[in-house]
Short mmCIF file of C-alpha atoms in Angstrom, two decimals:
data_model
loop_
_atom_site.label_atom_id
_atom_site.label_comp_id
_atom_site.label_asym_id
_atom_site.label_seq_id
_atom_site.Cartn_x
_atom_site.Cartn_y
_atom_site.Cartn_z
CA MET A 1 0.00 0.00 0.00
CA ASN A 2 1.54 3.29 -1.13
CA PHE A 3 0.64 6.37 0.92
CA LEU A 4 1.39 9.91 -0.20
CA LEU A 5 1.42 12.53 2.58
CA VAL A 6 0.99 16.03 1.13
CA ASN A 7 1.75 19.39 2.78
CA GLN A 8 3.39 18.15 5.93
CA HIS A 9 4.49 21.10 8.07
CA THR A 10 7.60 21.08 10.16
CA LEU A 11 9.79 23.67 11.92
CA ASN A 12 7.49 23.34 14.94
CA PHE A 13 7.11 20.45 17.32
CA GLY A 14 3.31 20.56 17.26
CA ASP A 15 3.13 19.78 13.55
CA ASP A 16 5.92 17.23 14.00
CA ILE A 17 3.79 15.46 16.62
CA ALA A 18 0.72 15.43 14.36
CA GLY A 19 2.67 14.17 11.34
CA THR A 20 4.51 11.53 13.34
CA SER A 21 1.21 10.40 14.85
CA LEU A 22 -0.34 9.99 11.41
CA ILE A 23 2.57 7.91 10.12
CA LYS A 24 2.41 5.69 13.20
CA GLN A 25 -1.31 5.21 12.52
CA ILE A 26 -0.57 4.19 8.93
CA PHE A 27 1.87 1.49 10.01
CA LYS A 28 -0.47 0.35 12.78
CA PHE A 29 -3.48 -0.14 10.51
CA PHE A 30 -1.50 -1.21 7.43
CA PRO A 31 1.42 -3.12 9.01
CA SER A 32 2.75 -4.81 5.87
CA GLU A 33 6.44 -4.44 5.04
CA ASN A 34 5.23 -3.27 1.63
CA THR A 35 3.45 -0.24 3.10
CA THR A 36 5.31 2.92 2.10
CA VAL A 37 4.89 6.60 2.96
CA GLN A 38 6.19 9.39 0.75
CA ILE A 39 6.15 12.89 2.25
CA VAL A 40 5.82 16.16 0.36
CA TYR A 41 6.51 19.05 2.74
CA ASN A 42 4.97 22.51 2.86
CA THR A 43 7.89 23.97 4.82
CA PRO A 44 11.67 23.36 4.81
CA GLY A 45 12.80 20.54 7.06
CA SER A 46 11.98 16.92 7.73
CA LEU A 47 10.18 14.72 10.25
CA LYS A 48 13.23 12.44 10.12
CA TYR A 49 10.97 9.46 10.69
CA PRO A 50 13.22 6.48 11.54
CA ASP A 51 11.83 3.91 9.11
CA LYS A 52 13.20 3.09 5.65
CA ARG A 53 9.61 2.83 4.37
CA VAL A 54 9.21 6.59 4.89
CA VAL A 55 10.77 8.77 2.19
CA ASP A 56 11.03 12.56 2.02
CA ARG A 57 10.33 13.71 -1.55
CA ASN A 58 12.37 16.85 -1.90
CA ASP A 59 12.60 16.43 -5.67
CA VAL A 60 9.14 17.90 -6.26
CA LEU A 61 9.54 21.39 -4.85
CA LEU A 62 7.51 24.23 -6.33
CA LYS A 63 10.65 26.36 -6.66
CA ASP A 64 12.11 23.72 -9.00
CA MET A 65 8.95 23.74 -11.11
CA GLY A 66 9.18 27.50 -11.50
CA ARG A 67 6.56 30.21 -11.76
CA VAL A 68 6.07 29.89 -15.51
CA GLN A 69 5.38 26.15 -15.36
CA ILE A 70 3.03 26.58 -12.41
CA PHE A 71 1.13 29.46 -14.05
CA LEU A 72 0.75 27.63 -17.36
CA PHE A 73 -0.27 24.42 -15.59
CA MET A 74 -2.99 26.12 -13.57
CA ALA A 75 -4.27 28.19 -16.50
CA PHE A 76 -4.44 25.29 -18.96
CA SER A 77 -5.92 22.97 -16.31
CA LEU A 78 -9.06 25.11 -16.30
CA LEU A 79 -9.45 24.09 -19.96
CA GLY A 80 -8.97 20.43 -19.11
CA ILE A 81 -5.35 20.33 -20.35
CA GLN A 82 -2.42 19.05 -18.27
CA PHE A 83 0.43 21.33 -19.38
CA VAL A 84 3.51 19.62 -17.89
CA TYR A 85 7.08 20.07 -19.09
CA LYS A 86 9.32 20.46 -16.00
CA GLU A 87 10.86 17.22 -14.69
CA SER A 88 9.92 18.05 -11.09
CA LEU A 89 6.25 18.36 -12.03
CA LYS A 90 6.44 15.16 -14.08
CA ALA A 91 7.85 13.43 -10.98
CA TYR A 92 5.00 14.82 -8.86
CA LYS A 93 2.47 13.54 -11.41
CA ARG A 94 3.98 10.04 -11.26
CA MET A 95 3.95 10.17 -7.47
CA VAL A 96 0.25 11.07 -7.37
CA GLN A 97 -0.68 8.41 -9.92
CA ASP A 98 1.33 5.71 -8.12
CA ALA A 99 -0.23 6.45 -4.72
CA ASP A 100 -2.98 4.17 -3.39
CA VAL A 101 -3.95 6.71 -0.71
CA ILE A 102 -3.29 10.47 -0.65
CA LEU A 103 -3.52 12.11 2.76
CA VAL A 104 -3.37 15.83 3.48
CA SER A 105 -1.24 16.19 6.58
CA PRO A 106 -3.00 17.53 9.70
CA GLY A 107 -2.69 21.29 9.88
CA GLY A 108 -4.21 24.71 10.37
CA ALA A 109 -6.11 27.11 8.14
CA ASN A 110 -3.74 27.14 5.17
CA LEU A 111 -6.94 26.87 3.19
CA GLY A 112 -8.52 29.83 4.95
CA MET A 113 -7.14 32.79 6.86
CA TYR A 114 -3.49 31.89 6.17
CA LYS A 115 -4.22 31.90 2.42
CA ASP A 116 -1.23 29.67 1.65
CA TRP A 117 -0.77 29.54 -2.14
CA ARG A 118 2.03 26.93 -1.97
CA TYR A 119 -0.25 24.65 0.01
CA LEU A 120 -3.16 25.22 -2.37
CA ILE A 121 -1.12 24.73 -5.56
CA LYS A 122 0.26 21.36 -4.47
CA LEU A 123 -3.23 20.11 -3.63
CA TYR A 124 -4.70 21.50 -6.84
CA MET A 125 -2.05 19.60 -8.81
CA VAL A 126 -3.03 16.40 -7.00
CA VAL A 127 -6.65 16.87 -8.07
CA VAL A 128 -5.75 17.69 -11.69
CA PHE A 129 -3.65 14.52 -11.77
CA LYS A 130 -6.82 12.60 -10.76
CA GLY A 131 -5.79 12.03 -7.15
CA ARG A 132 -8.42 12.24 -4.41
CA PRO A 133 -6.97 13.77 -1.24
CA ILE A 134 -8.21 12.85 2.22
CA PHE A 135 -7.94 15.79 4.61
CA HIS A 136 -6.92 14.26 7.94
CA ASN A 137 -8.51 16.38 10.70
CA ASN A 138 -7.59 19.82 9.36
CA THR A 139 -8.86 23.34 9.89
CA ILE A 140 -10.49 24.46 6.63
CA GLU A 141 -12.42 27.57 5.63
CA TYR A 142 -12.65 29.96 2.70
CA SER A 143 -10.20 32.85 2.45
CA ASN A 144 -10.89 36.49 1.66
CA ASN A 145 -9.47 36.07 -1.86
CA TRP A 146 -11.90 35.16 -4.66
CA LEU A 147 -9.27 33.57 -6.91
CA PHE A 148 -7.86 31.47 -4.08
CA ASN A 149 -11.40 30.30 -3.28
CA ILE A 150 -12.06 29.19 -6.88
CA PHE A 151 -9.17 26.73 -6.74
CA GLU A 152 -9.98 25.75 -3.15
CA LYS A 153 -13.53 24.83 -4.19
CA ILE A 154 -12.18 22.57 -6.95
CA ILE A 155 -9.89 20.85 -4.44
CA LEU A 156 -12.62 20.33 -1.84
CA ASN A 157 -15.10 19.05 -4.44
CA ASN A 158 -12.64 16.28 -5.22
CA SER A 159 -11.61 15.38 -1.67
CA SER A 160 -12.74 13.50 1.41
CA ILE A 161 -12.80 15.98 4.25
CA TYR A 162 -12.22 15.37 7.96
CA VAL A 163 -12.04 18.54 10.07
CA ARG A 164 -11.11 19.09 13.70
CA GLU A 165 -13.28 22.15 14.43
CA MET A 166 -17.02 22.73 14.58
CA ARG A 167 -16.46 26.11 12.91
CA SER A 168 -14.84 24.38 9.89
CA TYR A 169 -17.61 21.79 9.83
CA ASN A 170 -20.38 24.41 9.83
CA HIS A 171 -18.59 26.64 7.33
CA LEU A 172 -18.06 23.82 4.83
CA GLN A 173 -21.63 22.60 5.19
CA GLU A 174 -22.86 26.10 4.42
CA LYS A 175 -20.72 26.05 1.28
CA GLY A 176 -22.33 22.79 0.14
CA PHE A 177 -19.65 20.28 1.19
CA PHE A 178 -20.07 17.18 3.31
CA PRO A 179 -17.25 17.12 5.86
CA MET A 180 -16.84 14.72 8.75
CA ARG A 181 -15.92 16.10 12.14
CA GLY A 182 -13.12 14.67 14.22
CA VAL A 183 -10.46 15.74 16.71
CA ASP A 184 -6.79 16.65 16.44
CA THR A 185 -4.52 13.91 15.09
CA ALA A 186 -1.93 14.59 17.81
CA PHE A 187 -4.23 12.94 20.37
CA SER A 188 -3.07 9.61 18.92
CA PHE A 189 0.59 10.40 19.68
CA VAL A 190 2.46 7.54 21.35
CA GLU A 191 5.23 8.73 23.64
CA GLU A 192 8.57 6.93 23.68
CA ASP A 193 10.59 8.75 26.36
CA THR A 194 9.44 7.52 29.77
CA GLU A 195 12.08 9.07 32.05
CA PRO A 196 11.43 12.76 32.84
CA LEU A 197 13.72 15.05 30.86
CA ILE A 198 13.67 17.56 33.76
CA SER A 199 13.96 16.35 37.34
CA GLU A 200 12.54 19.15 39.52
CA ASN A 201 8.91 20.22 39.95
CA TYR A 202 8.11 22.82 37.32
CA LEU A 203 5.47 24.57 35.29
CA VAL A 204 5.73 25.09 31.54
CA PHE A 205 5.33 28.32 29.58
CA ILE A 206 5.07 28.10 25.77
CA PRO A 207 5.34 31.61 24.29
CA THR A 208 5.32 32.73 20.66
CA ASN A 209 5.74 35.93 18.66
CA LEU A 210 2.21 36.09 17.26
CA ASP A 211 2.84 39.56 15.84
CA ASP A 212 5.41 38.06 13.45
CA TRP A 213 3.30 35.36 11.81
CA HIS A 214 -0.41 35.33 12.66
CA PRO A 215 -2.72 37.31 10.30
CA ASN A 216 -4.92 38.65 13.12
CA PHE A 217 -2.00 39.83 15.23
CA LYS A 218 -0.10 41.40 12.34
CA LYS A 219 -3.06 43.74 11.96
CA GLU A 220 -3.55 44.28 15.71
CA PRO A 221 -0.41 43.33 17.70
CA LEU A 222 -0.70 41.88 21.18
CA SER A 223 -0.25 44.69 23.68
CA ASN A 224 2.78 44.88 25.94
CA LYS A 225 0.35 45.19 28.82
CA VAL A 226 -1.07 41.70 28.18
CA LYS A 227 2.43 40.25 27.83
CA LYS A 228 3.47 41.78 31.16
CA ILE A 229 0.35 40.51 32.93
CA VAL A 230 0.95 36.94 31.70
CA LEU A 231 4.58 36.98 32.83
CA LYS A 232 3.65 38.52 36.19
CA GLU A 233 1.05 35.80 36.81
CA LEU A 234 3.52 33.07 35.83
CA ALA A 235 6.01 34.47 38.32
CA GLU A 236 3.39 34.64 41.10
CA LEU A 237 2.25 31.07 40.50
CA SER A 238 5.84 29.85 40.43
CA LYS A 239 6.62 31.47 43.78
CA GLN A 240 3.37 30.46 45.49
CA GLU A 241 3.63 26.80 44.46
CA ASN A 242 7.44 26.61 44.68
CA LEU A 243 7.73 25.55 41.04
CA SER A 244 10.55 26.38 38.66
CA ILE A 245 9.56 27.66 35.21
CA VAL A 246 10.49 25.89 32.00
CA ILE A 247 10.18 27.97 28.83
CA LEU A 248 9.39 25.32 26.25
CA GLN A 249 10.71 25.71 22.72
CA HIS A 250 7.91 25.18 20.19
CA MET A 251 9.57 26.29 16.96
CA HIS A 252 12.80 24.74 15.73
CA GLY A 253 15.29 24.93 12.90
CA SER A 254 15.26 28.25 11.05
CA ALA A 255 12.05 29.28 12.86
CA THR A 256 13.38 29.06 16.44
CA GLU A 257 12.31 32.03 18.61
CA ASN A 258 15.43 32.19 20.79
CA ASP A 259 15.34 35.95 21.33
CA LEU A 260 11.77 35.67 22.65
CA TYR A 261 12.70 32.86 25.05
CA ASP A 262 15.68 34.82 26.36
CA GLU A 263 13.57 37.95 26.89
CA CYS A 264 10.87 35.99 28.75
CA LYS A 265 13.53 34.45 30.98
CA ARG A 266 15.07 37.85 31.70
CA GLN A 267 11.72 39.31 32.72
CA LEU A 268 10.71 36.30 34.84
CA VAL A 269 14.01 36.41 36.74
CA GLY A 270 13.42 40.14 37.21
CA LEU A 271 10.03 39.29 38.73
CA GLY A 272 11.73 37.14 41.37
CA VAL A 273 11.52 33.61 39.90
CA LYS A 274 14.50 31.66 41.26
CA THR A 275 14.82 29.05 38.53
CA VAL A 276 13.95 29.62 34.86
CA SER A 277 15.31 27.21 32.26
CA ILE A 278 15.13 26.94 28.47
CA PRO A 279 16.00 23.32 27.68
CA LYS A 280 17.29 22.44 24.24
CA ILE A 281 14.53 20.35 22.65
CA GLU A 282 15.74 17.95 19.96
CA SER A 283 12.54 16.10 19.04
CA CYS A 284 8.78 16.05 19.35
CA TYR A 285 9.20 13.22 21.87
CA GLN A 286 11.17 15.52 24.18
CA TYR A 287 8.58 18.27 23.69
CA ASP A 288 5.87 15.84 24.81
CA ASN A 289 8.03 14.61 27.69
CA VAL A 290 8.41 18.12 29.15
CA ILE A 291 4.65 18.72 29.02
CA ARG A 292 3.76 15.25 30.32
CA ASN A 293 5.92 15.59 33.43
CA SER A 294 5.02 19.19 34.31
CA LYS A 295 2.64 20.34 37.03
CA PHE A 296 0.98 22.97 34.85
CA VAL A 297 1.16 24.34 31.29
CA ALA A 298 0.44 27.92 30.16
CA SER A 299 0.47 27.78 26.39
CA MET A 300 0.26 30.38 23.64
CA ARG A 301 0.54 27.55 21.08
CA TYR A 302 -2.28 25.26 20.00
CA HIS A 303 -0.45 21.96 20.24
CA GLY A 304 0.87 22.88 23.66
CA VAL A 305 -2.77 22.81 24.76
CA VAL A 306 -3.51 19.61 22.82
CA MET A 307 -0.60 17.77 24.43
CA ALA A 308 -1.47 19.08 27.91
CA ILE A 309 -4.98 17.66 27.51
CA LYS A 310 -3.71 14.38 26.07
CA ASN A 311 -1.28 13.99 28.97
CA LYS A 312 -3.93 15.00 31.55
CA THR A 313 -1.80 17.93 32.67
CA PRO A 314 -3.56 21.01 34.14
CA PHE A 315 -3.22 24.00 31.80
CA CYS A 316 -4.26 27.47 30.75
CA SER A 317 -4.98 27.92 27.05
CA LEU A 318 -3.96 31.43 25.99
CA GLU A 319 -6.11 31.54 22.88
CA TYR A 320 -4.91 33.26 19.71
CA GLU A 321 -7.32 31.44 17.35
CA ASN A 322 -10.60 29.51 17.47
CA LYS A 323 -8.93 26.08 17.30
CA MET A 324 -7.64 26.54 20.86
CA ALA A 325 -11.12 27.20 22.18
CA GLU A 326 -12.42 24.29 20.11
CA VAL A 327 -10.09 21.67 21.58
CA CYS A 328 -10.99 22.91 25.07
CA ARG A 329 -14.67 22.75 24.17
CA TYR A 330 -14.76 19.15 22.96
CA SER A 331 -12.58 18.15 25.92
CA GLN A 332 -15.14 19.84 28.20
CA LEU A 333 -12.40 22.07 29.62
CA MET A 334 -13.58 25.40 28.27
CA ASP A 335 -13.07 27.05 31.67
CA LEU A 336 -9.33 26.66 31.12
CA ASN A 337 -9.30 28.79 27.96
CA ILE A 338 -9.03 32.58 27.71
CA LYS A 339 -8.60 34.80 24.65
CA LEU A 340 -5.24 36.54 24.80
CA LYS A 341 -6.76 39.86 23.83
CA ASP A 342 -9.31 39.58 26.67
CA ILE A 343 -6.64 39.37 29.36
CA ASP A 344 -6.66 42.30 31.80
CA GLU A 345 -5.65 43.03 35.39
CA SER A 346 -8.28 40.57 36.69
CA PHE A 347 -6.45 37.62 35.08
CA ASN A 348 -5.37 35.17 37.79
CA LEU A 349 -3.30 32.20 36.69
CA MET A 350 -3.59 30.56 40.12
CA SER A 351 -7.31 30.07 39.50
CA TYR A 352 -6.53 28.15 36.30
CA TYR A 353 -3.98 26.04 38.17
CA THR A 354 -6.49 25.19 40.90
CA LEU A 355 -9.44 24.62 38.57
CA GLY A 356 -7.31 22.75 36.04
CA THR A 357 -6.01 20.33 38.63
CA LYS A 358 -9.61 19.45 39.52
CA GLU A 359 -11.24 19.47 36.09
CA VAL A 360 -8.56 17.61 34.13
CA SER A 361 -8.63 14.75 36.64
CA GLU A 362 -12.41 14.52 36.10
CA ARG A 363 -12.05 14.26 32.29
CA VAL A 364 -9.75 11.22 32.08
CA ALA A 365 -12.37 8.89 30.58
CA LEU A 366 -13.39 11.51 28.02
CA ILE A 367 -9.79 12.23 27.04
CA ASN A 368 -9.21 8.52 26.46
CA LYS A 369 -12.20 8.50 24.09
CA ILE A 370 -10.83 11.53 22.28
CA GLU A 371 -7.51 9.72 21.77
CA ASP A 372 -9.40 6.89 20.10
CA MET A 373 -11.36 9.34 17.91
CA ALA A 374 -8.09 10.69 16.50
CA THR A 375 -7.67 7.44 14.57
CA ALA A 376 -11.17 7.44 13.03
CA PRO A 377 -10.26 8.49 9.44
CA LEU A 378 -7.71 5.68 8.98
CA LYS A 379 -9.95 3.15 10.70
CA GLN A 380 -12.70 4.00 8.25
CA LEU A 381 -10.25 3.92 5.36
CA LYS A 382 -9.04 0.46 6.37
CA TYR A 383 -12.60 -0.82 6.63
CA GLY A 384 -13.42 0.59 3.21
CA LEU A 385 -10.37 -1.04 1.61
CA THR A 386 -10.25 -4.36 3.47
CA SER A 387 -13.60 -4.79 5.29
CA GLU A 388 -11.56 -5.27 8.47
CA ILE A 389 -12.67 -3.48 11.64
CA ASP A 390 -10.13 -2.32 14.23
#
């Protein structure tokens, strides 16, 4: 069975966790030695999955196809003509045609508010080459660009769609599609590191420079006042509960936010926190390990919240986008979520610590069910192909 995984993100440990989880699912449900996975990335980097059956296809990059080939391909495709002359595009065509199953890697609103043309073009090519993508628990919506939406509609009309948010589900239904609703793929993650990476009792803070990359915050940057309040509350919680603070690296490679981590550490030490560390994280397994063994997680990143829930770790979701509220909602932990832009002087992180300790422990059975739901698309795929039920 040949699987093609399209638009895998990397450079952040959250997407690495989701992609790794999906590949593990593939080999679990299709365990043959003849099962192969080819990965086409949407960002520089690699999952570095340690199995010879997994191959990174870096020979089909859009930059190698070139703007002229891409423009002519997309223009002629609207007339029903496949205009292909670059070797890299020919290789991509062969890859699509040789694949038994084409999965769109789990990810955010690249089809939507992020308006990611690279992401869209690669999927449009798959459809023109007669492939039928399966979106594996993505966030999907229409963008604010009419041309982008024309091609997106063609893609979605020729795809099977699993989404992880009620907002995506409702939006696509309103547009005339028939999506299926699931949960985040990362809930199926299987940890490998059992020994704690950090020995002392600690809480985790996962910051990010939203103003640099998120569409909503580029227009209206997060105020310095909110940033100071969050750091002040982290410091107070640390001192009251005698916990050190671990600033957890979320981005890696060329996207690492080292200057941000250093500045957060400087301010937390200035607020009287005795121990603040920034461990060097080498893999998504270490990222999970730090969250799993912490006493509390305050996260500005979506997958920081997902992994806190999965690991039954009390948390505060510092929401920058609907998907963070959504995962708290279907986990019945909505009280642990707050919109970043709603934070004011009344914000009290201790209340989230206290409430989270209680509520997370009461949701164990539900969280276990959510973990099982994360495998639903591939379970259904296996049943459809083999009539076997897992």
